[in-house]
PDB file of C-alpha atoms in Angstrom:
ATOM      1  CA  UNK A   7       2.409 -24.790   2.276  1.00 92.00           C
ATOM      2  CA  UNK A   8       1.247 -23.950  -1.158  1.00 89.00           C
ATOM      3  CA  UNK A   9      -0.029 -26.313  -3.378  1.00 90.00           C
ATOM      4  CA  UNK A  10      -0.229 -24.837  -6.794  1.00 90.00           C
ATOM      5  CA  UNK A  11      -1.212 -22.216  -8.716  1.00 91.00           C
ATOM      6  CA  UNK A  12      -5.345 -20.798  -7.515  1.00 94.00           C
ATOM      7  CA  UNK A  13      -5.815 -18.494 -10.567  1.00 96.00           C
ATOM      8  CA  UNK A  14      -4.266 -16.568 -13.044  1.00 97.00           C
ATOM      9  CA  UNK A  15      -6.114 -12.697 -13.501  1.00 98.00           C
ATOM     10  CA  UNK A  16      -5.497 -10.604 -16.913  1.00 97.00           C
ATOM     11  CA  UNK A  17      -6.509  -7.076 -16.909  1.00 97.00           C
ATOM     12  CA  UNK A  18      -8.404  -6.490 -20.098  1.00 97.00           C
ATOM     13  CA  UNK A  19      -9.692  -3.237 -22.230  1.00 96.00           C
ATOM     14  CA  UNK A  20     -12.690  -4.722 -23.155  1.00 95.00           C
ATOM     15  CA  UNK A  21     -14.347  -7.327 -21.856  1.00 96.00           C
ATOM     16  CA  UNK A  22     -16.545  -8.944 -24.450  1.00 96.00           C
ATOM     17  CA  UNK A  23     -13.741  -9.160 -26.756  1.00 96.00           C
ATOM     18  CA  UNK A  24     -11.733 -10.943 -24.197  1.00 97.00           C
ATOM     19  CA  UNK A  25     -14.355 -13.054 -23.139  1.00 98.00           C
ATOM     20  CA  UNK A  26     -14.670 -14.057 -27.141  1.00 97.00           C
ATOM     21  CA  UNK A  27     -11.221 -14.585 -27.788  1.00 97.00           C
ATOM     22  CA  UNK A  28     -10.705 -16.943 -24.422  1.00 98.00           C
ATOM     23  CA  UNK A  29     -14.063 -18.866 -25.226  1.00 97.00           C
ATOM     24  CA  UNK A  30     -14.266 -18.964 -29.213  1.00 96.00           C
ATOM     25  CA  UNK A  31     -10.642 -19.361 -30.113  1.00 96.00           C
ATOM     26  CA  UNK A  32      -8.802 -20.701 -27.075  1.00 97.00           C
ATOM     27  CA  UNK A  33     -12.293 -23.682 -25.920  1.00 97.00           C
ATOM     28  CA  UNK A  34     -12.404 -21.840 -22.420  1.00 98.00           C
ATOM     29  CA  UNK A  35     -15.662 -22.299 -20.509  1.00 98.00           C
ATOM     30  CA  UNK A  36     -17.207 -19.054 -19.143  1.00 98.00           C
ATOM     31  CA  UNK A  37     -18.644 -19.414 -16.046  1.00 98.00           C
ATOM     32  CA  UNK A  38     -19.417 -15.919 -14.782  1.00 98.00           C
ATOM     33  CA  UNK A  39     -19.324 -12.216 -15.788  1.00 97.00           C
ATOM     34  CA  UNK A  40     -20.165  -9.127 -14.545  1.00 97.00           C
ATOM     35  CA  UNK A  41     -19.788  -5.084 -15.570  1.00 96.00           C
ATOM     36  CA  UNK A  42     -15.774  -5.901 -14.762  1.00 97.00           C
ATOM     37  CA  UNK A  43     -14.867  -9.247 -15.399  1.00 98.00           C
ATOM     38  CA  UNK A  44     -15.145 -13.007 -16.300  1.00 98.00           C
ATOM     39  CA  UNK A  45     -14.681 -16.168 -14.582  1.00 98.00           C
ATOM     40  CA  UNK A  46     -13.332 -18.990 -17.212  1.00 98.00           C
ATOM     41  CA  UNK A  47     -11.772 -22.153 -16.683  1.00 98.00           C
ATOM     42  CA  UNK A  48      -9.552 -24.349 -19.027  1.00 97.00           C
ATOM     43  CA  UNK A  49      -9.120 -27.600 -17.261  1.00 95.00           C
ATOM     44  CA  UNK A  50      -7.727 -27.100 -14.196  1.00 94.00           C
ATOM     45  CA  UNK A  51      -6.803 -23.733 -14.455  1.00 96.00           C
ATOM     46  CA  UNK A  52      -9.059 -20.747 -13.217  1.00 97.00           C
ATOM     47  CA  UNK A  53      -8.848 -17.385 -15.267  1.00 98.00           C
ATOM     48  CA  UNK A  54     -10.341 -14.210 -14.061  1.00 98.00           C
ATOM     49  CA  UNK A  55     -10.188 -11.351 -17.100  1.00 98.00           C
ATOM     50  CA  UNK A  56     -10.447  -8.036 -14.813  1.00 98.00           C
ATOM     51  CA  UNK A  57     -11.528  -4.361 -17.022  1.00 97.00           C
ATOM     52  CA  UNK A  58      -8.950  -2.536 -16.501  1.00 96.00           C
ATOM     53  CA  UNK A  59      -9.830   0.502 -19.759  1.00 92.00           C
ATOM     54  CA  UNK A  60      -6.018   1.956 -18.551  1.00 93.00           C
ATOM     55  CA  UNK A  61      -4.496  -1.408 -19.941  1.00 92.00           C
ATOM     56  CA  UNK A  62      -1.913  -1.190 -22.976  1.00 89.00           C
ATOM     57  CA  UNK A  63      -2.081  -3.326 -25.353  1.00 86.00           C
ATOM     58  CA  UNK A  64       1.562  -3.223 -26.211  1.00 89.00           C
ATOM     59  CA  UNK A  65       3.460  -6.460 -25.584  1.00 90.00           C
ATOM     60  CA  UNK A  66       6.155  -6.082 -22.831  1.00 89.00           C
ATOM     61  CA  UNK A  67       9.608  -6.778 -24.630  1.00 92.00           C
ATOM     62  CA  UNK A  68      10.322  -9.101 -22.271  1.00 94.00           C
ATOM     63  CA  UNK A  69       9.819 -13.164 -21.942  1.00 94.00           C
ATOM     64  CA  UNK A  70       6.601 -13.727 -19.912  1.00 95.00           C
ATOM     65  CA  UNK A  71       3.972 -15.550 -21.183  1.00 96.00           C
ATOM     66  CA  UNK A  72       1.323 -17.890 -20.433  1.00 96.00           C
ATOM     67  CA  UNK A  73       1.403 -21.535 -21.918  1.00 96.00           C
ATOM     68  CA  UNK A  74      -1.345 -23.705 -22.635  1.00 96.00           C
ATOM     69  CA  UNK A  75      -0.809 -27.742 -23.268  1.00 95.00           C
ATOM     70  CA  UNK A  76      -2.137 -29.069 -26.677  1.00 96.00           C
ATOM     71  CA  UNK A  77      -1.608 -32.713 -28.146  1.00 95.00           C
ATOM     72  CA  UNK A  78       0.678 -32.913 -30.878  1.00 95.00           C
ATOM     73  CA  UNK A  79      -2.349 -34.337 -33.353  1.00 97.00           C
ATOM     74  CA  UNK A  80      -4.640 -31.024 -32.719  1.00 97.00           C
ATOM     75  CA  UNK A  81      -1.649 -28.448 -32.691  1.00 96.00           C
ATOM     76  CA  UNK A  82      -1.539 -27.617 -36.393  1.00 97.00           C
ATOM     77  CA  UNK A  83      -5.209 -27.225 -36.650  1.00 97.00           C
ATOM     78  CA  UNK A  84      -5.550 -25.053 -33.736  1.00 97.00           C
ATOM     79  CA  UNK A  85      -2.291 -23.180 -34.775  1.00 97.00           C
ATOM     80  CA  UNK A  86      -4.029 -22.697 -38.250  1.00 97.00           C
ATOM     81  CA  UNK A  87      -7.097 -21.930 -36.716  1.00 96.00           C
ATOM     82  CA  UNK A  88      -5.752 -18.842 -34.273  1.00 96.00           C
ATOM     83  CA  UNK A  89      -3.633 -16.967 -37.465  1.00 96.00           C
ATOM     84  CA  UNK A  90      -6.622 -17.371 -39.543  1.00 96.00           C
ATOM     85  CA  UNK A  91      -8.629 -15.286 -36.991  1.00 94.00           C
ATOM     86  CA  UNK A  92      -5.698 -12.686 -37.132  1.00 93.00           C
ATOM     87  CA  UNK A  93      -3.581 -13.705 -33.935  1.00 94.00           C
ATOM     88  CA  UNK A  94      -0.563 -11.888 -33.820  1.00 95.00           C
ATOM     89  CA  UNK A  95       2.496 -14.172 -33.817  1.00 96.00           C
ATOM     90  CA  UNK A  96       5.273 -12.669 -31.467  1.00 96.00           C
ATOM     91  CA  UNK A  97       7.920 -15.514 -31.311  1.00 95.00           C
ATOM     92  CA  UNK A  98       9.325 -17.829 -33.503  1.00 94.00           C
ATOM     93  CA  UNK A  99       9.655 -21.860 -31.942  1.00 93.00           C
ATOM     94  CA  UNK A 100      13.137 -22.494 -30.597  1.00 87.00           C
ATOM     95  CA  UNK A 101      12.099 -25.224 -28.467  1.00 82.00           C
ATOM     96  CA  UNK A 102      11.843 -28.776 -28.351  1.00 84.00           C
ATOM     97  CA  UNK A 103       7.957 -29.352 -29.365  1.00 87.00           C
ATOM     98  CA  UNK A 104       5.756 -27.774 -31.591  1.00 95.00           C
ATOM     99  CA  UNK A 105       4.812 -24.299 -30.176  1.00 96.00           C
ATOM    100  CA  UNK A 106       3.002 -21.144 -31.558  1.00 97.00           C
ATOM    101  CA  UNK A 107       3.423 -17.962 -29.792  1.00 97.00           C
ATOM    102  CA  UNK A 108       0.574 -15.557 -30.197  1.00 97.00           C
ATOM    103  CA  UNK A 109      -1.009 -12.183 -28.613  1.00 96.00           C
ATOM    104  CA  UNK A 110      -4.487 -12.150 -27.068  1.00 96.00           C
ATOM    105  CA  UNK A 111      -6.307  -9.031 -27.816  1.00 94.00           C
ATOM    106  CA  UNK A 112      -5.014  -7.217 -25.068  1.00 94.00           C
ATOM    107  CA  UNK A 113      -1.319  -7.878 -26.032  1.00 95.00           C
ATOM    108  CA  UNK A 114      -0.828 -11.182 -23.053  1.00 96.00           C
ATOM    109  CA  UNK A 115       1.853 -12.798 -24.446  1.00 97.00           C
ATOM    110  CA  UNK A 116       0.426 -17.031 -25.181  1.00 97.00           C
ATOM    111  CA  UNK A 117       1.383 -20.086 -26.173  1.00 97.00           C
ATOM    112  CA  UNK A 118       0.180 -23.276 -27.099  1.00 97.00           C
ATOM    113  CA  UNK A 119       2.845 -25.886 -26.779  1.00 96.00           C
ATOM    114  CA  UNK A 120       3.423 -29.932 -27.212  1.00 95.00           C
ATOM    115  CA  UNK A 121       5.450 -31.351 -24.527  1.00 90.00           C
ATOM    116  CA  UNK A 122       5.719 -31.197 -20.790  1.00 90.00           C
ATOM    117  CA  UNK A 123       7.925 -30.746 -17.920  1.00 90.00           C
ATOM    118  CA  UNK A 124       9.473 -34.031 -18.862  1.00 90.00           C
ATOM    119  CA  UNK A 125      10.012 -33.957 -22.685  1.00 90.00           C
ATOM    120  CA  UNK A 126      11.592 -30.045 -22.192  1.00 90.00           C
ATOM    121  CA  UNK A 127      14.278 -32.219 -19.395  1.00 91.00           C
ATOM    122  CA  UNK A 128      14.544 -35.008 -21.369  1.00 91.00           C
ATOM    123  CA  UNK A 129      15.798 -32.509 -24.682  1.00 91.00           C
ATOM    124  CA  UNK A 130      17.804 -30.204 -22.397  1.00 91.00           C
ATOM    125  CA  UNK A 131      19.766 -33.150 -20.644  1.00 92.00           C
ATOM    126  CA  UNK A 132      20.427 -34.244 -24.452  1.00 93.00           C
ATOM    127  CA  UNK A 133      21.585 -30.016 -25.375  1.00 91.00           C
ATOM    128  CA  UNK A 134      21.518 -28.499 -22.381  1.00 92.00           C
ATOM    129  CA  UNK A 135      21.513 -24.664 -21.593  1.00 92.00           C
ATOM    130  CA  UNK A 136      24.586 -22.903 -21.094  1.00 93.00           C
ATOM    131  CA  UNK A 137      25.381 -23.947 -17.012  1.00 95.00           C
ATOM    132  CA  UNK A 138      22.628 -25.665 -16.607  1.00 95.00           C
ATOM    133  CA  UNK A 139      22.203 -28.170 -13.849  1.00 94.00           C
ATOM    134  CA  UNK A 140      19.839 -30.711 -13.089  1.00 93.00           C
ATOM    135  CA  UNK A 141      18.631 -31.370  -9.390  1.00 92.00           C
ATOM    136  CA  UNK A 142      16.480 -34.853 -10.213  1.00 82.00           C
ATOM    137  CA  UNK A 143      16.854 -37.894 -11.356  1.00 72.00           C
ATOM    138  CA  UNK A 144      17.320 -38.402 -15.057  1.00 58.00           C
ATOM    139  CA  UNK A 145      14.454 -40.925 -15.960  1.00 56.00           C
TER     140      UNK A 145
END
């Protein structure tokens, strides 16, 4: 049975800028790196950034992205803090919570949202999505 997610691995163009961006800007500790890649760690999560010099760094068009928990007290601050360094903002907020979405170097689409699982329920039971349907119990 699984029981989460084990890591998440980005394939990067260059490492140390990578490496930077994830430490410097985004607080992740680097634990180890080598010719090819990084081991970092945010929390709980595990991040391996992988050279991969074939890598474009155009967005894909499409919705993926990677989203990091903040507190609603440090969100403008650290949303401040990422466009001042030049991160490239690639969506507009249409969700409940504060959110920015921004580009790491290599074009991974990011964000850094307020809220959880719950708040995001709690604001779709309230407007939900077109068909949506809800499979728990409302709290």
């Amino acid at each position: 049975m699984l029981t989460g997610l084990n890591h998440l691995t980005l394939a990067v163009r260059e490492l140390e800028p990578s490496v930077d961006f994830y430490r410097s800007l985004l607080g992740f500790r680097l634990h180890a790196s080598w010719r090819s890649g990084a081991y970092l760690s945010l929390g709980e999560l595990w991040l391996c950034l992988s050279l991969d010099p074939s890598r474009s760094t155009v967005p894909s068009p499409d919705y993926t992205h990677y989203a990091f928990s903040i507190s609603q007290q440090d969100f403008s601050n650290f949303a401040r803090r990422l466009l001042d360094h030049g991160a490239h903002q690639w969506r507009d907020n249409r969700s409940e919570g504060d959110s920015l979405y921004f580009l790491d170097p290599d074009g991974h689409k990011l964000e850094v949202h307020v809220g959880d699982l719950a708040s995001r329920l709690a604001q779709c039971r309230a407007q939900p999505y077109e068909a949506m349907r809800f499979f728990d119990q409302a709290p």
